[in-house]
Short mmCIF file of C-alpha atoms in Angstrom, two decimals:
data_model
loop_
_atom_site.label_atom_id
_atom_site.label_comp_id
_atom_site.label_asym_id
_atom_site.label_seq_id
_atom_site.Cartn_x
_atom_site.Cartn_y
_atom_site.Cartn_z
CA UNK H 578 25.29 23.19 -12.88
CA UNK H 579 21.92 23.24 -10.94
CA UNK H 580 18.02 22.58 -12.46
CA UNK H 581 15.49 20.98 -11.68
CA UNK H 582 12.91 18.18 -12.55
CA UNK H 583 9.33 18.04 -11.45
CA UNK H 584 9.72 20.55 -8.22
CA UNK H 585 13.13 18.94 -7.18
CA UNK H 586 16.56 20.55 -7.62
CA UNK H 587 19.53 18.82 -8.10
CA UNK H 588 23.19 19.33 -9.26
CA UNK H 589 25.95 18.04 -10.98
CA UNK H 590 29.18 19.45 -11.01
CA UNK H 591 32.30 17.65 -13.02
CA UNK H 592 36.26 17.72 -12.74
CA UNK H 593 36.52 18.20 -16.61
CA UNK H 594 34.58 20.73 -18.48
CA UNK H 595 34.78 18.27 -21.43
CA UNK H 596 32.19 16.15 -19.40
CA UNK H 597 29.32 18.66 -19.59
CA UNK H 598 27.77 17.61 -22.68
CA UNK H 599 27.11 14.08 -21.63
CA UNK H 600 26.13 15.39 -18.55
CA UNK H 601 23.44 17.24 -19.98
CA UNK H 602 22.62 14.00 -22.48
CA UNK H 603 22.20 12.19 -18.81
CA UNK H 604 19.54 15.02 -17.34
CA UNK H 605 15.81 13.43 -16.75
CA UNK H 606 13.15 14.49 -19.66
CA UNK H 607 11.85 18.23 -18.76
CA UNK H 608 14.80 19.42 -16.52
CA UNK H 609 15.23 23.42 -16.51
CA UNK H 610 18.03 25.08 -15.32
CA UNK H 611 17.86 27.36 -12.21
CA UNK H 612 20.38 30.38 -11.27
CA UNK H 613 20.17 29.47 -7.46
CA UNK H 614 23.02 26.94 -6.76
CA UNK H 615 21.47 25.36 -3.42
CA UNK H 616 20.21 21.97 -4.13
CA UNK H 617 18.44 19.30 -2.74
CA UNK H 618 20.76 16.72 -3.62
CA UNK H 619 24.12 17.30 -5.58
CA UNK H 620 26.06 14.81 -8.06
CA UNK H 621 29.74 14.95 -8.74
CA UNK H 622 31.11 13.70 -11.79
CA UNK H 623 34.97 12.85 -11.39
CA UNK H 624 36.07 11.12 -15.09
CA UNK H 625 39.49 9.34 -14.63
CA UNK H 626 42.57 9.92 -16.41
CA UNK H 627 44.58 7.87 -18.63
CA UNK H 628 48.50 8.32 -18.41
CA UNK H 629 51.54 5.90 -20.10
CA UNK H 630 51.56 4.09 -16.74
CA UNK H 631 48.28 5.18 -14.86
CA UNK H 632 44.95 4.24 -15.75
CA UNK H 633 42.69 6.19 -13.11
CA UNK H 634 39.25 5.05 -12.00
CA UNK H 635 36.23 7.24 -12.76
CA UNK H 636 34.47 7.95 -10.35
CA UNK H 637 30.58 9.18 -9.14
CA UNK H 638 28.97 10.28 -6.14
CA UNK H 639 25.80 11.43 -4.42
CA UNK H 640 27.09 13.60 -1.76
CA UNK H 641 29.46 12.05 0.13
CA UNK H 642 28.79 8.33 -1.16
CA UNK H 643 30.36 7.18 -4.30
CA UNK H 644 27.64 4.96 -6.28
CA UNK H 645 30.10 4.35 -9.02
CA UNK H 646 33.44 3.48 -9.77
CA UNK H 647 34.83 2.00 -12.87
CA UNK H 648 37.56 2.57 -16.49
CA UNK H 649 34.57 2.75 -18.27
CA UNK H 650 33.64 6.39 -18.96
CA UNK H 651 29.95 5.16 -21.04
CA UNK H 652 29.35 3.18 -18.09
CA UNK H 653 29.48 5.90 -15.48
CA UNK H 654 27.17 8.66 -17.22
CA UNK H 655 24.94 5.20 -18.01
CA UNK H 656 24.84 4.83 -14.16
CA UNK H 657 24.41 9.19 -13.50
CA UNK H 658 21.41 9.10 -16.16
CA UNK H 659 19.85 5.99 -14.46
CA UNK H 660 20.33 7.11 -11.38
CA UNK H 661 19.18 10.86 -11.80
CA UNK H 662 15.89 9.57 -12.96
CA UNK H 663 15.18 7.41 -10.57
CA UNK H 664 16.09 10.22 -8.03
CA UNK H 665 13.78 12.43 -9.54
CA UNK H 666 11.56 9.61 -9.88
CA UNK H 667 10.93 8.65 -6.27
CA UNK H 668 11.47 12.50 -4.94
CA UNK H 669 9.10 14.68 -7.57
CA UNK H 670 6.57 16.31 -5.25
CA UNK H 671 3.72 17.35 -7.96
CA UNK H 672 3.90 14.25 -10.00
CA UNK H 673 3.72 10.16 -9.20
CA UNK H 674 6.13 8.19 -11.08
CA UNK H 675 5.18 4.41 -11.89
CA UNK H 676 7.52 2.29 -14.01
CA UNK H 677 5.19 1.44 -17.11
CA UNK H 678 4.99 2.28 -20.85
CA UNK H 679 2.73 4.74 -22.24
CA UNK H 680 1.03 5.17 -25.34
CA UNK H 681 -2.36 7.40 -26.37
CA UNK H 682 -4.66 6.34 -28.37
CA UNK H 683 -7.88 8.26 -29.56
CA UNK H 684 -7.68 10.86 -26.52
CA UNK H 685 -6.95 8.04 -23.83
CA UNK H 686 -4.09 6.59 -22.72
CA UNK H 687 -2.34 2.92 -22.41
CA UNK H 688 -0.52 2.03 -19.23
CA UNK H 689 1.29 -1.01 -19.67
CA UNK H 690 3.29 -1.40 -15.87
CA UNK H 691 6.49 -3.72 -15.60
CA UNK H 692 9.61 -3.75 -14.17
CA UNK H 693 12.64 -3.74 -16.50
CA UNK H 694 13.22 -6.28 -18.91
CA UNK H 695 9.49 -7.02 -18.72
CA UNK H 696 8.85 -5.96 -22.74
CA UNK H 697 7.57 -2.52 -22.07
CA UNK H 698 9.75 -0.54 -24.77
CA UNK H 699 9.02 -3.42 -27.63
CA UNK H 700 5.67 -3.06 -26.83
CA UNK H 701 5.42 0.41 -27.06
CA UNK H 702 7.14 0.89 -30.26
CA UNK H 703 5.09 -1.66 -31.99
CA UNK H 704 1.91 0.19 -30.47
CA UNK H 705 3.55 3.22 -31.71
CA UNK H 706 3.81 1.67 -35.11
CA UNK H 707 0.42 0.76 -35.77
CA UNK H 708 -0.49 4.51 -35.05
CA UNK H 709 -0.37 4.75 -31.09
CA UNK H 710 1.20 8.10 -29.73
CA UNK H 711 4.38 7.77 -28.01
CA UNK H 712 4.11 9.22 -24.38
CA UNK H 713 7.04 6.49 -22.59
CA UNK H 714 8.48 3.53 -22.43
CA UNK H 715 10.18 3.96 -18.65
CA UNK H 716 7.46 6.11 -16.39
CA UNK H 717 3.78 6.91 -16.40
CA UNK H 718 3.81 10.52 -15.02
CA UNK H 719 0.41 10.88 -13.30
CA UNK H 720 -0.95 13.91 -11.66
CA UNK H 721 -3.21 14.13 -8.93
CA UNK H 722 -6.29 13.76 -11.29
CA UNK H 723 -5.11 10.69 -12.49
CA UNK H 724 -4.17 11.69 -15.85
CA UNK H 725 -0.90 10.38 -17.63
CA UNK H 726 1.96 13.23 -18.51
CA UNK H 727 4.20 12.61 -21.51
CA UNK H 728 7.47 11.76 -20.46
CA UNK H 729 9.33 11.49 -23.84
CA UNK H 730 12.99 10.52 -24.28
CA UNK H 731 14.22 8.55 -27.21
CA UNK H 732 12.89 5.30 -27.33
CA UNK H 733 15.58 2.78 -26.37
CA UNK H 734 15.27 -0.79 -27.39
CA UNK H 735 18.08 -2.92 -26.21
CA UNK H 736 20.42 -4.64 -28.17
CA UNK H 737 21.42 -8.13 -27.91
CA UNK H 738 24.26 -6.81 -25.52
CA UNK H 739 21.64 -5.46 -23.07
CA UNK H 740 22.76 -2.09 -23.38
CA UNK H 741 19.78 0.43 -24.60
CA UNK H 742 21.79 1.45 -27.81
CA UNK H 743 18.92 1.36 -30.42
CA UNK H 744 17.24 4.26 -30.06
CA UNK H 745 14.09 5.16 -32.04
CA UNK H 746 13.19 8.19 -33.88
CA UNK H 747 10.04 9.32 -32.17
CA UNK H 748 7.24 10.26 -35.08
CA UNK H 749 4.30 11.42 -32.94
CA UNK H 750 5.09 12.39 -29.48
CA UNK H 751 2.52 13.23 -26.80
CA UNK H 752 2.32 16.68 -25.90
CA UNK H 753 -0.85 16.73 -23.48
CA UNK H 754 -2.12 14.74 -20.73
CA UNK H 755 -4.26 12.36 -21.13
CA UNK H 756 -7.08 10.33 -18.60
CA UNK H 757 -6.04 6.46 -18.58
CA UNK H 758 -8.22 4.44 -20.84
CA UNK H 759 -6.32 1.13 -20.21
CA UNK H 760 -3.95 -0.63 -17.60
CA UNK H 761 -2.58 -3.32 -19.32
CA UNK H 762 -0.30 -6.02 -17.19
CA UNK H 763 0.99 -8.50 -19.31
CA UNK H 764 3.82 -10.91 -19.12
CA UNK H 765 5.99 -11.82 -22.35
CA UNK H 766 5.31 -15.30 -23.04
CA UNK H 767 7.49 -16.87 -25.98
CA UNK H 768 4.45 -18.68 -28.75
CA UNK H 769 1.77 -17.04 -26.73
CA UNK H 770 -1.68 -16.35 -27.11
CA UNK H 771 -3.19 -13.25 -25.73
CA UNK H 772 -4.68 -14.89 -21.74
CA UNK H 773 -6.10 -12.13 -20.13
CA UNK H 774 -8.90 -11.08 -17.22
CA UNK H 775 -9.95 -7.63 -15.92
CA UNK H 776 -9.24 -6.91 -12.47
CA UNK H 777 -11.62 -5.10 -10.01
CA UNK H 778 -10.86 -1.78 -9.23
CA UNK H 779 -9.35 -2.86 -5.59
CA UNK H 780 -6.45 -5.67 -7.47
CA UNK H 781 -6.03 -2.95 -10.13
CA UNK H 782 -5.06 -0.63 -7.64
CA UNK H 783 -2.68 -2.78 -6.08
CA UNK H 784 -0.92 -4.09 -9.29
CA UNK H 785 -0.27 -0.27 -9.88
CA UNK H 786 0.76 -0.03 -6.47
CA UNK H 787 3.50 -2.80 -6.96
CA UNK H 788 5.54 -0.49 -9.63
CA UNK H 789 5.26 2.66 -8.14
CA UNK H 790 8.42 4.21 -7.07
CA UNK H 791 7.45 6.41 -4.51
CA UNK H 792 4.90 3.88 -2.82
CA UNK H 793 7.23 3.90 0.68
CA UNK H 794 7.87 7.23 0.98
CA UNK H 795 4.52 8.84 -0.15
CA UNK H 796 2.39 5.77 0.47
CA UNK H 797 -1.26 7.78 0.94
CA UNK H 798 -0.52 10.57 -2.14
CA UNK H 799 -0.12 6.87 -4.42
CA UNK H 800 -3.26 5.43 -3.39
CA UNK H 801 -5.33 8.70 -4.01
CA UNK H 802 -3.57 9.03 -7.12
CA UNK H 803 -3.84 5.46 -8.23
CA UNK H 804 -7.27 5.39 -6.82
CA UNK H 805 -8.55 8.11 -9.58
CA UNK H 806 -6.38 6.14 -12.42
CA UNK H 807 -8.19 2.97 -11.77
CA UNK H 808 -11.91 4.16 -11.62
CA UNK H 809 -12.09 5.42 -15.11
CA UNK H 810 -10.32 3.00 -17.02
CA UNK H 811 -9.98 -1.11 -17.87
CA UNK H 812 -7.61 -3.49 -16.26
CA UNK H 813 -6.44 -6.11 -17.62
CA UNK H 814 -3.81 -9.06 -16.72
CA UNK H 815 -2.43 -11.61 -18.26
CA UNK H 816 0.10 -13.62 -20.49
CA UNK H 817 0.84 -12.02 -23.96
CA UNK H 818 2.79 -13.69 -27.36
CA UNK H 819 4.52 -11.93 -29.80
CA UNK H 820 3.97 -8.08 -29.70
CA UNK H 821 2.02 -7.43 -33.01
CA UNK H 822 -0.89 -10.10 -31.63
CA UNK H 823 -0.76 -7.78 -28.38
CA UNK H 824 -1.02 -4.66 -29.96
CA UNK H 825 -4.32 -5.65 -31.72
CA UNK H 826 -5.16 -7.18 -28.53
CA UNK H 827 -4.64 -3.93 -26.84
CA UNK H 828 -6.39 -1.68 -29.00
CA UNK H 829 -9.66 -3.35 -29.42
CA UNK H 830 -9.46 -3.35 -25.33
CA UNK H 831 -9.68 0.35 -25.27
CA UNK H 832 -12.36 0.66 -28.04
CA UNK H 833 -14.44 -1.64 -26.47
CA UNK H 834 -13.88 0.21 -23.21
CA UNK H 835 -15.32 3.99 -25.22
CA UNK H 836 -17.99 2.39 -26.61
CA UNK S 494 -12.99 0.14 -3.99
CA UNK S 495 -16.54 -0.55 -4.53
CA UNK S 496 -16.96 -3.24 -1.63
CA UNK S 497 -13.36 -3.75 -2.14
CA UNK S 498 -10.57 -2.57 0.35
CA UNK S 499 -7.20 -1.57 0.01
CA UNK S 500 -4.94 -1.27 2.77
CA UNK S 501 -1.59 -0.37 2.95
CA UNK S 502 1.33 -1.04 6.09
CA UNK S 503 3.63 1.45 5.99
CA UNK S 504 5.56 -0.96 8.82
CA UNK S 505 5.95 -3.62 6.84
CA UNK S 506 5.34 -1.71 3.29
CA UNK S 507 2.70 -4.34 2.07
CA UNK S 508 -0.71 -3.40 0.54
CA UNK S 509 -4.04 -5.56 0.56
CA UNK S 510 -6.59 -5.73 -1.42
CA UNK S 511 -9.55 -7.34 0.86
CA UNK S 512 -12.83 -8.70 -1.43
CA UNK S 513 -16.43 -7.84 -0.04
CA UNK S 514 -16.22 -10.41 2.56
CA UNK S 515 -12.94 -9.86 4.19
CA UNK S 516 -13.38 -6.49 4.33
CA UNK S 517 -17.13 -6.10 5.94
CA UNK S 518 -15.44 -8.29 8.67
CA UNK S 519 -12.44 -6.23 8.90
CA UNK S 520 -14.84 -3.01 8.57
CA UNK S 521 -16.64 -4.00 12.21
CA UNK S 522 -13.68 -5.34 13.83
CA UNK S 523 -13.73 -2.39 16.40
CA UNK S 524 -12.98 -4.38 19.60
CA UNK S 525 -16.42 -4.00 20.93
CA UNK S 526 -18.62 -5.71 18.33
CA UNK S 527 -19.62 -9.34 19.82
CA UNK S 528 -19.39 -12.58 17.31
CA UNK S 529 -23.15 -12.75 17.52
CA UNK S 530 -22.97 -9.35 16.29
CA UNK S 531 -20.50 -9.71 13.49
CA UNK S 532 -22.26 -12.74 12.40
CA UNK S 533 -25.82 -11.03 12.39
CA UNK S 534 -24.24 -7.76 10.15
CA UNK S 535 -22.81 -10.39 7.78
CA UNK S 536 -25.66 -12.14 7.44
CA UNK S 537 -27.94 -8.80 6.89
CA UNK S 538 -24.87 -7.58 4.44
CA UNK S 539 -24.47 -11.32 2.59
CA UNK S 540 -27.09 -13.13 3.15
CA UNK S 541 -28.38 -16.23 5.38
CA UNK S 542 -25.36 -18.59 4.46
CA UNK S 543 -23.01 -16.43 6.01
CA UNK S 544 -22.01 -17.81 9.65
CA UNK S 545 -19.75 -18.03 12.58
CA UNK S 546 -17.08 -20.10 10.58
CA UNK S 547 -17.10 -17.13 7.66
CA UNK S 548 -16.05 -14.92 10.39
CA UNK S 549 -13.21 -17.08 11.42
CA UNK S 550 -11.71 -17.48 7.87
CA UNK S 551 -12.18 -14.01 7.41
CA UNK S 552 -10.02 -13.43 10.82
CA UNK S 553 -7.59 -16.01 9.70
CA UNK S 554 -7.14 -13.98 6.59
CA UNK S 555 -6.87 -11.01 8.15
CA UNK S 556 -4.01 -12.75 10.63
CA UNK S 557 -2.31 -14.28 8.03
CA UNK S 558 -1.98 -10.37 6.48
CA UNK S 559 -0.66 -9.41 9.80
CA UNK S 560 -3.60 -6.67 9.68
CA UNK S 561 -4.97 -7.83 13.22
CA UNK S 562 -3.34 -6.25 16.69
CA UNK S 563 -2.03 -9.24 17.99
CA UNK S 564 -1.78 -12.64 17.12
CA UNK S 565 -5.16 -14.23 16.27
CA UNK S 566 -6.05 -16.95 19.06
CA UNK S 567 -8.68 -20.05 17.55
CA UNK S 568 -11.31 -21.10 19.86
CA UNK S 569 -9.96 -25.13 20.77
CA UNK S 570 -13.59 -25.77 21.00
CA UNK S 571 -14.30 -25.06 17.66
CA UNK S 572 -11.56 -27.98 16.75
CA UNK S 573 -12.70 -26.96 12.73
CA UNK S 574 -9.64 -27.45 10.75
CA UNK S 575 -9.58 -24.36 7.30
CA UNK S 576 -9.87 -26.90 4.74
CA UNK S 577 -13.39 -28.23 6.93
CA UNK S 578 -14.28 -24.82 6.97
CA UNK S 579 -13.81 -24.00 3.29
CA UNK S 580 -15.09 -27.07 2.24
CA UNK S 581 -18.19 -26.12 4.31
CA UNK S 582 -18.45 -22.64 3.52
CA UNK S 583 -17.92 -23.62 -0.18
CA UNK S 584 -20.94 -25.72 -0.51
CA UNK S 585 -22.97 -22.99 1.90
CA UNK S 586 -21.92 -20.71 -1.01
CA UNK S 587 -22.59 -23.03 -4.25
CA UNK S 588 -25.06 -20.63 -5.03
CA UNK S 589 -22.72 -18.16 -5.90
CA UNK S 590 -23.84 -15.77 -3.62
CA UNK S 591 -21.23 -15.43 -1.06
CA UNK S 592 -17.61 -15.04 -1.83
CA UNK S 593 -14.88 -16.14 0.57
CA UNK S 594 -12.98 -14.02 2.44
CA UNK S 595 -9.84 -13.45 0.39
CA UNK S 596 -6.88 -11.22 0.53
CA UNK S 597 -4.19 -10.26 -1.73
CA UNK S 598 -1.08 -9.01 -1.07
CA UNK S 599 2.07 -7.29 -2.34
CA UNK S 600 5.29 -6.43 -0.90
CA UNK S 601 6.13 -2.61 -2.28
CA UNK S 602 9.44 -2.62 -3.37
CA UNK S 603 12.14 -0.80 -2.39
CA UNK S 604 13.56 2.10 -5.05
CA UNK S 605 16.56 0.40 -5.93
CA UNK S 606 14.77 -2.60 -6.88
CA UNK S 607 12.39 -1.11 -9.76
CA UNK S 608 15.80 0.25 -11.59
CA UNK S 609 16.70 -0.13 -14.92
CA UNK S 610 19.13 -2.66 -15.02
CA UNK S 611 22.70 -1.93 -15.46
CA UNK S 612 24.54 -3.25 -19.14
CA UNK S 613 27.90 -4.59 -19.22
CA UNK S 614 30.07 -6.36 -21.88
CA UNK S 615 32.53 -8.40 -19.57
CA UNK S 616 30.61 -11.38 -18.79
CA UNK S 617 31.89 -13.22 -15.18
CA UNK S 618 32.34 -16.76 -15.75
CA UNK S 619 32.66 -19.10 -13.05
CA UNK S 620 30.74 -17.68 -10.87
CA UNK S 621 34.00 -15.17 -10.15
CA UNK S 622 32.95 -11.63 -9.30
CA UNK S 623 34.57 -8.53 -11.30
CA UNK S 624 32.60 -7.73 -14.71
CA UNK S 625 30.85 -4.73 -12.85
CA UNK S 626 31.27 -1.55 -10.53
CA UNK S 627 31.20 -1.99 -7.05
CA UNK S 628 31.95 -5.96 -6.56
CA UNK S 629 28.67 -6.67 -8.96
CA UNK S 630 28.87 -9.63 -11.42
CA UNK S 631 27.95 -9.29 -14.98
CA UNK S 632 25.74 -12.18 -16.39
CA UNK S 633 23.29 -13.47 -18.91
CA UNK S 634 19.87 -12.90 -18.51
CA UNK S 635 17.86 -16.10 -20.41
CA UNK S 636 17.07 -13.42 -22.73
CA UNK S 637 20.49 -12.95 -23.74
CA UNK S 638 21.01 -9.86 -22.26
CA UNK S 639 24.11 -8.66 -20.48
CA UNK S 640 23.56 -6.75 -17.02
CA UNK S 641 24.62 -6.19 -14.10
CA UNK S 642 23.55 -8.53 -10.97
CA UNK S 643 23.71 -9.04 -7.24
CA UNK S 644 25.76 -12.03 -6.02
CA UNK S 645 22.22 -13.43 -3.86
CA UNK S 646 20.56 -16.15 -5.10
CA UNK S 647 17.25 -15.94 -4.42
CA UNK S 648 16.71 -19.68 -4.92
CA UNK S 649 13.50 -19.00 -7.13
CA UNK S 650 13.38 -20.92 -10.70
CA UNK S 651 12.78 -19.63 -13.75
CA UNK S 652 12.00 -19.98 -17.12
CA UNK S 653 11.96 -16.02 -18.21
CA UNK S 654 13.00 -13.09 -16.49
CA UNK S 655 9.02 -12.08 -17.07
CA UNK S 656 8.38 -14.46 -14.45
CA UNK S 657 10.76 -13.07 -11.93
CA UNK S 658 9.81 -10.82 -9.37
CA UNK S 659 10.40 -7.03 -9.39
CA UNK S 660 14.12 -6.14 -9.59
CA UNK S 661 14.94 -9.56 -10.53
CA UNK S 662 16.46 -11.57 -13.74
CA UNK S 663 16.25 -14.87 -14.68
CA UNK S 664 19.81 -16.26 -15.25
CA UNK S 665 21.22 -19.00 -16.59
CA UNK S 666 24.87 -20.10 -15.25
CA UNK S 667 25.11 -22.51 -12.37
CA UNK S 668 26.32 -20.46 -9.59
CA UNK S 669 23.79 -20.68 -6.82
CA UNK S 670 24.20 -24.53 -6.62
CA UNK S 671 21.50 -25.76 -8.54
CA UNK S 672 21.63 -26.82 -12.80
CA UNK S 673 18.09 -24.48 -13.33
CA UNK S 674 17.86 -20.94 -14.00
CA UNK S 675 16.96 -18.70 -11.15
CA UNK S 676 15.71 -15.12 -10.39
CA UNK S 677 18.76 -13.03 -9.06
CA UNK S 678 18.52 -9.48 -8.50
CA UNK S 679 19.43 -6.96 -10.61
CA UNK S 680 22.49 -4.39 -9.27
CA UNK S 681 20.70 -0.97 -10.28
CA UNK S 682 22.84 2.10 -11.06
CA UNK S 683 25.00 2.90 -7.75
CA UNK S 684 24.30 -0.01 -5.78
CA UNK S 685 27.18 -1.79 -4.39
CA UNK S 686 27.22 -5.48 -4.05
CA UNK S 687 30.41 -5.70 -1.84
CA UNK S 688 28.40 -5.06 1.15
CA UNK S 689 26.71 -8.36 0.94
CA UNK S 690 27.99 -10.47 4.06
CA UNK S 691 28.42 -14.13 3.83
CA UNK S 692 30.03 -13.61 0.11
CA UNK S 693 31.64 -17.69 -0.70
CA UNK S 694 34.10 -16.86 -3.44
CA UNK S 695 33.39 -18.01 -6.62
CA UNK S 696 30.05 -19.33 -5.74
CA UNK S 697 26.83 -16.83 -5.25
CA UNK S 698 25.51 -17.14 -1.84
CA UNK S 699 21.76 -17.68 -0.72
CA UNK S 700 20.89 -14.17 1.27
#
């Protein structure tokens, strides 16, 4: 099958036609299907076998290389679906991906950058619970104005395994884009209190710059992009406790910031 | 920025943010503008307290940044060690109205190092390498969380993975040679850990 996913096309073709649904559970948010076949990068999907005697590998690639190879079947569409994304991720011409939740809140959005494992998806359910608007808890999608895109999957939290199994119905899901009303960089601190400064526009920019994907290959479209985020919103950094003290925290940052 | 600058090296993928002193210096660095010169357009820009010595922190700054073309060469005459200068500049500027020159950096990281990490069930123990695809070990995290790791210890200690660096986890089982946890990067989706070199069996190695 071909599609594509924020102006790049990509395909995926499998050795068992029994694979295709969880191929298409693996595809990035906002994929569309296209009739042409030529790609710019194609996936193949080859699921092993189990016999009396044989237990076969399965087994992924991205064109010639294999990036996987492993018995467990969950394990390889885990590593397509990660993988895929952060394809898309790093190669989408019309959008610039940086690895951060995203909620809105009264017309405005909150970034909160980290890398994973950082507490991005707790914090944005709890923001979600106290009446936040879920937009993502992997990738700010910004466009060349600066304004955050929804990118809405279900919201994984991860289980004490580390695997993302928890997944969270989504009640109110962003549908337009919004301008940035805060940047919020905080780091997970265990008994906590809320420690944080505002950054000038120039360290804001460059904490941004530290989780954007495609920062090395499209190094002058980020700082445009990132330049127009930072100017019309708050940045903040800083040590945070438990999530429900941050939310509050968080909230009264971008009221303060409209008024 | 405002009187801020931000630079980025696509050679050695770092961006810089440069405050309003750094970058007026870095602003007239044009190979033609004299000391005297420099010194007189700070002073007009910052005021009377800014001098000779503000230019050559600034420059050291800028060297240390590897944002000058070639290396940076002191004056031996000067013989004005940074800490004399700072402590010098710093009272010039107890008025609070200079700031130092001052630079910060990042290091942009590679794709494969802002990647969700990988989960596994299989924890390795003892340091022995097999719990995930392509010769990657499968640890704790001091969260508790399973995932996927390189075999590289980074040698930097930890307390939380939130205080790792990008693409890293903190860890908690002695296998780079040292009882504390440390920051060990994370084996994305597709990245293959048997081409590390140097690999000591059973033990992680130090890249």
């Amino acid at each position: 099958m071909a599609f594509s996913s924020y102006g790049h096309r990509l395909g995926v073709r499998v050795n068992e036609k029994d694979a295709l649904p969880r191929v298409l559970d693996c595809l990035p948010p906002g994929w569309k299907p296209v009739a042409n076949p030529e790609v710019d990068c194609l996936y193949s999907v080859v699921v092993g076998t189990s016999g009396p005697r044989v237990r076969r590998f399965s087994l992924l690639y991205l064109g010639a290389q294999r990036i996987a190879r492993t018995h467990d079947v969950d394990e390889l569409f885990e590593t397509l679906e990660s993988n895929l994304k952060l394809h898309v991720a790093e190669m989408a011409r019309s959008r610039l991906f940086v690895h951060a939740g995203v909620v809105g809140f009264r017309g405005r959005a909150i970034v909160l950058p980290g890398p994973s494992h950082a507490g991005k998806s707790t914090l944005v359910s709890a923001l979600v619970d106290a009446g936040a608007t879920y937009y993502s808890d992997e990738y700010a999608v910004f466009d060349d104005k600066g304004r955050v895109h929804p990118y809405a999957r279900p919201l994984a939290l991860r289980a004490d395994s580390g695997r993302p199994d928890r997944k969270v119905a989504i009640v109110r899901a962003g549908k337009r884009p919004l301008p940035v009303g805060l940047v919020a960089l905080t780091r997970y601190k265990r008994g906590a209190r809320w420690r944080a400064r505002s950054l000038s526009p120039g360290e804001a920019l460059l904490a941004l710059l530290e989780n954007t994907l495609p920062v090395r290959r499209r190094p002058e479209a980020a700082l445009l992009t990132l330049r127009r985020v930072v100017t019309g919103a708050s940045v903040v950094k800083g040590i945070r406790g438990d999530a429900e003290d941050a939310v509050q925290r968080l909230l009264k940052e971008v009221q303060d910031g409209r008024s | 920025m405002g009187d801020e600058v931000v630079v980025y090296d696509e050679h050695q993928h770092r961006g810089h943010c440069l405050n309003r002193t750094a970058a007026l210096v870095w602003r007239h660095l044009d190979g033609r503008t004299s000391m005297r010169e420099l010194v007189a357009r700070l002073r007009s820009e910052l005021g009377r307290d800014a001098g000779e010595d503000m230019v050559w922190l600034a420059l050291e700054e800028l060297d240390r940044a590897r944002l000058l073309d070639g290396p940076l060469q002191l004056p031996e005459a000067r013989g004005v060690s940074r800490r004399r200068m700072l402590r010098r500049l710093g009272v010039a500027a107890g008025g609070g109205a200079i700031v130092l020159p001052a630079i910060s950096s990042i290091l942009a990281p590679p794709v494969h190092a802002q990647a969700s990490a990988v989960a596994c069930t299989d924890v390795d123990v003892q340091c022995i390498v097999s719990g995930c695809a392509n010769g990657c070990a499968c640890q704790s995290t001091t969260e508790g969380t399973n995932v996927c790791i390189q075999p590289s210890c980074t040698g930097i200690a930890c307390t939380s993975s939130a205080g790792c660096p990008a693409g890293t986890v903190c860890f908690t089982v002695d296998c780079c040679g040292t009882p504390t946890p440390q920051c060990i990067p994370l084996a994305p989706a597709g990245f293959v850990c048997g081409a590390l070199p140097n690999l000591t069996p059973g033990r992680y190695s130090a890249p």
